[in-house]
Amino acid sequence: MDEYDRAMYSIKAVSQATGLTVETLRAWERRYGVVVPRRDVSGRRVYGPEDVLRLRLLREATERGHPIGRLARLGDAELSGLLEENASAPRAAGPGGFAGRILDAARDFRAAECEQALTLAIALLPPAQLFTEVLQPLLREVGDRWHRGDLAISQERLVSSTVRRHLGLVLDSYDRTARRQDIVFATLPGERHELGLLMAAIVCASRGFRTHYLGPDLPAEEIALFAREVGASIVALSVVLQERLGDVPAELGTLAASLGPGTTVWIGGSGAQLLDKDALPPGCVCVRAPLELDRRLDMLAA
Ligand code: B12
């Protein structure tokens, strides 16, 4: 059969079929040559069914703790053999396992291992699963242990700064020429918790929106200035600290007044859940659950 008669899949379709992110697929191809996609007439990568099968085997094997650098050298039959051999072995690197490994490494001050487990989780899990099944439980547990005195401040910082750095890299890996509307991300003055905001920015970037990540602790006027300059449709804020909740409505008022009528403010984060909806200025809405963010992005895209 001519190779052009066969079913061929785009990188997005392969990502959906294998559960690997587009970034992971590209990185695995570039660094390890795990599969060699062909190019269609417009130069885009296209994959055959055998590539999809191989990538699935590779994903399963990496989830069981085998390094991709070594797996890349194995043929499909060897990969299947390896998976059968390990069929009854516990899945130490499953989503829950990653959080445990990162915590254990932080507890023992093993920074490199903390980083390695996080990198692996990012490479293997799609963003939504990474956030809900690994990072949120991990950070909650870090906070609880620190509160109980079971984790030193330096250990808590090791985890949160490693997560911060890697989420920044993930966000940077998204296409800067994205076509959908502009969304500006920031937190208001005094609010340094930004990891949830970064996760929301990654979700938006992965959906093709142009994201402008300004980071934490910015005056409302500065956020508004930037949003006006880029013609943002949305300003997304994160509110976590309860002690700052009293100042938030007034700051939102300043922000909303400085933005054009075409810009809406979305407020997420655990503190946002506690804001009185009736005290919010027009044009500001609380986004309470990840599904609500998805639904709002669907509406914006439409
Ligand atoms: C990491 C961390 C820090 C780091 C933050 C690092 C960083 N770069 O972000 C640092 C060390 C800076 C820090 C400092 C402090 N922290 Co702190 N911190 C945490 C910790 C451990 C994790 C927070 C986190 O990132 N959670 C994970 C994210 C994913 O959860 P999330 O923010 O809720 O986000 C999710 C959703 O809400 C949503 N979301 C969030 N934002 C947005 C935005 C939009 C637009 C959308 C759509 C969705 C969305 O998406 C996420 C995924 O679903 C928590 C512990 C905990 N139990 O949460 C304490 C915690 C938040 N911190 C706390 C405190 C008290 C402090 C300090 C005052 C401590 C001190 N004495 O210095 C300072 C205050 C600093 C400041 N001025 O802001 C308290 C807050 C209590 C409260 N509710 O007011 C907590 C709960 C710890 C505790 N148990 O006491 N902290």
Coordinates of C-alpha atoms and ligand atoms in Angstrom, one line a residue:
M1 CA 0.0 0.0 0.0
D2 CA 1.3 3.5 -0.8
E3 CA 2.1 5.3 2.4
Y4 CA 0.0 8.3 1.4
D5 CA -3.1 6.0 1.3
R6 CA -2.8 5.2 4.9
A7 CA -4.6 7.0 7.8
M8 CA -2.3 9.8 9.0
Y9 CA -2.7 11.8 12.2
S10 CA -1.8 15.4 13.2
I11 CA 0.3 16.0 16.2
K12 CA -2.8 17.2 18.1
A13 CA -4.7 13.9 17.3
V14 CA -1.6 11.9 18.4
S15 CA -1.5 13.9 21.6
Q16 CA -5.1 13.0 22.3
A17 CA -4.7 9.4 21.4
T18 CA -1.6 8.9 23.5
G19 CA -2.2 11.3 26.4
L20 CA 1.2 12.9 25.8
T21 CA 1.3 16.6 25.5
V22 CA 2.3 18.2 22.1
E23 CA 5.4 19.6 23.9
T24 CA 6.4 16.2 25.2
L25 CA 6.0 14.7 21.7
R26 CA 8.2 17.3 20.2
A27 CA 10.8 17.0 22.9
W28 CA 10.9 13.2 22.7
E29 CA 11.3 13.4 18.9
R30 CA 14.0 16.1 19.0
R31 CA 16.0 14.6 21.8
Y32 CA 15.5 10.9 21.4
G33 CA 14.1 10.4 17.9
V34 CA 11.4 8.1 19.4
V35 CA 9.4 8.3 16.1
V36 CA 10.1 10.1 12.9
P37 CA 6.9 11.7 11.6
R38 CA 6.5 12.5 7.9
R39 CA 5.4 16.0 6.7
D40 CA 2.3 16.8 4.8
V41 CA 2.1 19.2 1.8
S42 CA 2.1 22.2 4.1
G43 CA 5.1 20.9 6.1
R44 CA 3.1 19.8 9.2
R45 CA 4.1 16.7 11.1
V46 CA 1.8 13.7 10.3
Y47 CA 2.0 10.3 12.0
G48 CA 1.0 6.8 11.1
P49 CA -1.0 4.3 13.3
E50 CA 2.3 2.4 14.1
D51 CA 3.7 5.7 15.6
V52 CA 0.7 6.1 17.8
L53 CA 1.0 2.5 19.1
R54 CA 4.8 3.0 19.8
L55 CA 4.2 6.3 21.6
R56 CA 1.5 4.6 23.8
L57 CA 4.0 1.9 24.7
L58 CA 6.6 4.5 25.5
R59 CA 4.2 6.5 27.7
E60 CA 3.2 3.4 29.7
A61 CA 6.8 2.3 30.2
T62 CA 7.9 5.8 31.4
E63 CA 5.0 5.9 33.8
R64 CA 6.4 2.7 35.3
G65 CA 9.7 4.6 36.0
H66 CA 11.8 3.7 33.0
P67 CA 13.8 6.6 31.7
I68 CA 12.8 7.7 28.2
G69 CA 16.5 8.0 27.1
R70 CA 16.9 4.2 27.5
L71 CA 13.4 3.2 26.2
A72 CA 13.9 5.2 23.0
R73 CA 16.5 2.6 21.9
L74 CA 14.1 -0.4 22.3
G75 CA 12.0 -1.8 19.4
D76 CA 8.2 -2.2 19.8
A77 CA 8.5 -5.9 20.6
E78 CA 11.0 -5.2 23.4
L79 CA 8.8 -2.5 24.8
S80 CA 5.8 -4.8 24.9
G81 CA 7.9 -7.4 26.6
L82 CA 9.1 -4.9 29.2
L83 CA 5.5 -3.9 30.0
E84 CA 4.4 -7.5 30.3
E85 CA 7.3 -8.2 32.6
N86 CA 6.3 -5.3 34.9
A87 CA 2.6 -5.9 34.6
S88 CA 2.2 -6.7 38.3
A89 CA 4.7 -4.1 39.5
P90 CA 3.2 -1.2 41.5
R91 CA 2.9 2.0 39.5
A92 CA 5.3 4.0 41.6
A93 CA 5.1 7.0 39.2
G94 CA 1.3 7.2 38.9
P95 CA -0.2 10.7 39.5
G96 CA -0.4 10.2 43.3
G97 CA 3.1 8.6 43.3
F98 CA 4.7 11.7 41.8
A99 CA 3.4 13.9 44.7
G100 CA 4.8 11.4 47.2
R101 CA 8.2 11.3 45.5
I102 CA 8.5 15.1 45.4
L103 CA 7.5 15.3 49.1
D104 CA 9.9 12.5 50.1
A105 CA 12.7 14.2 48.2
A106 CA 12.0 17.6 49.8
R107 CA 11.8 16.0 53.3
D108 CA 15.3 14.6 52.8
F109 CA 16.7 17.8 51.2
R110 CA 17.3 16.1 47.9
A111 CA 16.7 19.0 45.5
A112 CA 17.8 17.2 42.3
E113 CA 15.4 14.3 42.9
C114 CA 12.6 16.7 43.7
E115 CA 13.2 18.4 40.4
Q116 CA 13.5 15.1 38.5
A117 CA 10.1 13.8 39.8
L118 CA 8.4 17.0 38.9
T119 CA 10.0 17.1 35.4
L120 CA 8.8 13.5 34.8
A121 CA 5.2 14.4 36.0
I122 CA 5.1 17.4 33.7
A123 CA 6.4 15.3 30.7
L124 CA 4.0 12.5 31.2
L125 CA 0.7 14.0 32.4
P126 CA -1.7 16.3 30.4
P127 CA -2.0 19.7 32.2
A128 CA -5.4 19.2 33.8
Q129 CA -4.3 15.8 35.3
L130 CA -1.0 17.3 36.4
F131 CA -2.7 20.1 38.3
T132 CA -5.6 18.3 39.9
E133 CA -3.9 14.9 40.7
V134 CA -0.3 16.0 41.4
L135 CA 0.4 19.7 42.1
Q136 CA -2.7 20.7 44.0
P137 CA -2.6 17.8 46.5
L138 CA 1.2 18.2 46.7
L139 CA 1.0 22.0 47.6
R140 CA -1.8 21.4 50.0
E141 CA 0.2 18.8 51.8
V142 CA 3.3 20.9 51.8
G143 CA 1.2 23.7 53.4
D144 CA -0.3 21.4 56.0
R145 CA 3.1 19.9 56.9
W146 CA 4.7 23.3 57.2
H147 CA 1.8 24.4 59.5
R148 CA 2.2 21.3 61.7
G149 CA 6.0 22.0 61.9
D150 CA 6.8 18.8 60.0
L151 CA 8.4 20.7 57.1
A152 CA 10.9 23.6 57.5
I153 CA 10.4 26.8 55.6
S154 CA 13.4 26.0 53.4
Q155 CA 11.8 22.6 52.4
E156 CA 8.5 24.3 51.6
R157 CA 10.4 26.9 49.5
L158 CA 12.3 24.1 47.7
V159 CA 9.0 22.6 46.5
S160 CA 7.1 25.9 45.7
S161 CA 10.1 27.5 43.9
T162 CA 10.8 24.3 41.9
V163 CA 7.1 24.1 40.9
R164 CA 7.1 27.9 40.1
R165 CA 10.1 27.6 37.8
H166 CA 8.8 24.6 35.9
L167 CA 5.3 26.0 35.5
G168 CA 6.9 29.1 34.0
L169 CA 8.8 26.9 31.5
V170 CA 5.6 25.1 30.6
L171 CA 3.8 28.4 30.0
D172 CA 6.8 29.7 27.9
S173 CA 6.7 26.6 25.7
Y174 CA 3.3 27.5 24.3
D175 CA 3.0 29.2 20.9
R176 CA 3.5 33.0 21.1
T177 CA 1.6 33.4 17.9
A178 CA -1.6 32.0 19.3
R179 CA -4.6 33.3 17.6
R180 CA -7.3 33.6 20.2
Q181 CA -8.0 36.6 22.5
D182 CA -5.5 38.2 24.8
I183 CA -5.6 37.4 28.5
V184 CA -3.5 39.2 31.1
F185 CA -2.6 37.4 34.3
A186 CA -1.6 39.1 37.6
T187 CA -2.3 39.3 41.3
L188 CA -3.1 42.5 43.2
P189 CA -0.7 44.2 45.7
G190 CA 0.4 42.1 48.6
E191 CA -0.7 38.8 47.1
R192 CA 2.4 36.6 46.4
H193 CA 0.6 33.3 45.8
E194 CA 0.8 32.8 42.0
L195 CA 0.9 29.1 41.4
G196 CA -2.8 28.7 40.9
L197 CA -2.7 31.7 38.5
L198 CA 0.1 30.1 36.5
M199 CA -1.9 26.9 36.2
A200 CA -4.9 28.9 34.9
A201 CA -2.6 30.7 32.4
I202 CA -1.3 27.3 31.1
V203 CA -4.9 26.1 30.7
C204 CA -5.7 29.2 28.6
A205 CA -2.4 29.0 26.6
S206 CA -3.1 25.3 25.9
R207 CA -6.5 26.4 24.5
G208 CA -4.9 28.8 22.0
F209 CA -5.4 32.1 23.9
R210 CA -2.6 34.7 23.9
T211 CA -1.4 34.8 27.5
H212 CA 0.5 37.7 29.1
Y213 CA 1.8 36.6 32.4
L214 CA 2.7 39.7 34.6
G215 CA 3.1 37.7 37.8
P216 CA 2.2 38.6 41.4
D217 CA 1.9 41.8 43.4
L218 CA 1.0 44.6 41.0
P219 CA -1.1 47.8 41.5
A220 CA -4.4 47.7 39.7
E221 CA -3.5 50.7 37.6
E222 CA -0.4 48.9 36.2
I223 CA -2.4 45.8 35.3
A224 CA -5.0 48.0 33.6
L225 CA -2.4 49.9 31.6
F226 CA -0.9 46.7 30.3
A227 CA -4.3 45.2 29.5
R228 CA -5.4 48.4 27.5
E229 CA -2.1 48.4 25.6
V230 CA -2.5 44.8 24.4
G231 CA -6.3 45.1 23.9
A232 CA -7.0 42.3 26.4
S233 CA -10.4 40.7 26.5
I234 CA -9.8 39.3 29.9
V235 CA -7.8 40.2 33.0
A236 CA -7.4 37.1 35.2
L237 CA -6.5 37.6 38.8
S238 CA -5.8 35.2 41.7
V239 CA -6.9 36.0 45.2
V240 CA -5.7 33.6 48.0
L241 CA -4.8 35.5 51.2
Q242 CA -7.8 35.9 53.4
E243 CA -6.3 38.8 55.3
R244 CA -6.3 40.9 52.1
L245 CA -9.9 40.2 51.2
G246 CA -11.2 43.5 52.7
D247 CA -9.0 45.5 50.2
V248 CA -9.9 43.5 47.1
P249 CA -13.3 45.1 46.2
A250 CA -11.9 48.6 46.2
E251 CA -8.8 47.5 44.1
L252 CA -11.2 45.7 41.7
G253 CA -13.1 49.0 41.4
T254 CA -10.0 50.9 40.4
L255 CA -9.1 48.1 37.9
A256 CA -12.5 48.0 36.3
A257 CA -12.7 51.8 36.1
S258 CA -9.3 51.9 34.2
L259 CA -10.2 49.1 31.8
G260 CA -12.3 49.6 28.6
P261 CA -15.8 48.2 28.6
G262 CA -14.7 45.3 26.4
T263 CA -12.5 43.8 29.1
T264 CA -13.9 41.5 31.8
V265 CA -12.1 40.6 35.0
W266 CA -12.0 36.9 36.1
I267 CA -11.1 36.3 39.7
G268 CA -10.0 32.8 40.8
G269 CA -8.1 31.3 43.8
S270 CA -9.3 30.0 47.2
G271 CA -9.8 33.6 48.5
A272 CA -12.1 34.5 45.5
Q273 CA -14.5 31.8 46.7
L274 CA -15.1 34.0 49.8
L275 CA -15.7 37.3 48.1
D276 CA -19.2 38.7 48.3
K277 CA -20.5 38.6 44.8
D278 CA -22.7 41.7 45.4
A279 CA -19.6 43.7 46.4
L280 CA -17.9 43.1 43.0
P281 CA -17.9 46.0 40.6
P282 CA -19.6 45.5 37.2
G283 CA -17.4 43.5 34.7
C284 CA -15.8 41.4 37.5
V285 CA -16.8 37.7 38.0
C286 CA -15.5 35.0 40.2
V287 CA -14.4 31.8 38.4
R288 CA -14.9 29.1 41.0
A289 CA -14.1 25.7 39.5
P290 CA -11.7 24.4 36.8
L291 CA -14.8 23.4 34.8
E292 CA -16.1 26.9 35.0
L293 CA -12.9 28.2 33.5
D294 CA -13.3 25.7 30.6
R295 CA -16.9 26.8 30.0
R296 CA -15.9 30.5 30.0
L297 CA -13.1 29.8 27.6
D298 CA -15.5 27.9 25.3
M299 CA -17.8 31.0 25.3
L300 CA -14.9 33.4 24.7
A301 CA -13.6 31.3 21.8
A302 CA -17.1 31.1 20.3
Ligands
B12_1 C1 3.2 27.9 48.1 C2 2.7 28.8 49.2 C3 3.3 30.0 49.5 C4 4.4 30.5 48.7 C5 3.8 31.1 47.3 C6 4.9 30.9 46.2 C7 4.3 31.3 44.9 N1 5.2 31.7 44.0 O1 3.1 31.3 44.6 C8 5.0 31.7 49.6 C9 6.2 31.1 50.3 C10 5.4 33.0 48.9 C11 3.8 31.9 50.6 C12 3.8 32.9 51.4 C13 2.8 33.1 52.3 N2 1.8 32.3 52.6 CO1 1.4 30.7 51.6 N3 1.0 29.0 51.0 C14 1.5 28.3 50.0 C15 0.8 27.0 49.9 C16 1.7 25.9 50.5 C17 0.5 26.5 48.5 C18 -0.4 27.6 47.7 C19 -0.6 27.1 46.4 O2 0.1 27.4 45.4 N4 -1.6 26.2 46.2 C20 -1.8 25.5 45.0 C21 -2.8 26.2 44.0 C22 -2.9 25.4 42.8 O3 -4.0 26.3 44.6 P1 -4.9 27.6 44.4 O4 -4.1 28.8 44.6 O5 -6.2 27.5 45.2 O6 -5.3 27.6 42.9 C23 -6.2 26.7 42.3 C24 -7.6 27.3 42.1 O7 -7.9 28.1 43.2 C25 -7.5 28.0 40.8 N5 -7.0 29.4 40.7 C26 -6.1 30.0 41.4 N6 -6.0 31.2 40.9 C27 -6.8 31.4 39.8 C28 -7.0 32.4 38.9 C29 -7.9 32.3 37.9 C30 -8.2 33.4 37.0 C31 -8.6 31.1 37.8 C32 -9.6 30.9 36.7 C33 -8.4 30.0 38.6 C34 -7.5 30.2 39.6 O8 -6.6 27.3 40.1 C35 -5.8 26.4 40.9 C36 -6.0 25.0 40.3 O9 -7.4 24.7 40.4 C37 -0.5 27.2 50.7 C38 -1.0 26.0 51.4 C39 -2.4 25.6 50.9 N7 -3.1 24.8 51.6 O10 -2.8 26.0 49.8 C40 0.0 28.3 51.7 C41 -1.1 29.4 52.1 C42 -2.0 29.8 50.9 N8 -0.3 30.5 52.5 C43 -0.7 31.1 53.6 C44 0.0 32.1 54.3 C45 -0.7 32.6 55.6 C46 1.1 32.7 53.7 C47 1.9 33.8 54.4 C48 1.2 34.9 55.1 C49 2.9 33.1 55.3 C50 3.8 34.1 56.1 N9 3.5 34.1 57.4 O11 4.7 34.7 55.6 C51 2.8 34.4 53.2 C52 2.0 35.5 52.5 C53 2.7 36.0 51.2 C54 1.8 37.0 50.5 N10 2.0 38.2 50.9 O12 1.1 36.6 49.6 C55 -2.0 30.5 54.0 C56 -3.2 31.3 53.6 C57 -4.3 31.4 54.7 C58 -5.4 32.2 54.1 N11 -6.3 31.6 53.5 O13 -5.3 33.4 54.2 C59 -1.9 29.0 53.4 C60 -3.3 28.4 53.1 C61 -1.1 28.2 54.3 C62 -1.9 27.9 55.7 N12 -2.4 26.7 55.8 O14 -1.9 28.7 56.5 N13 2.9 30.9 50.5

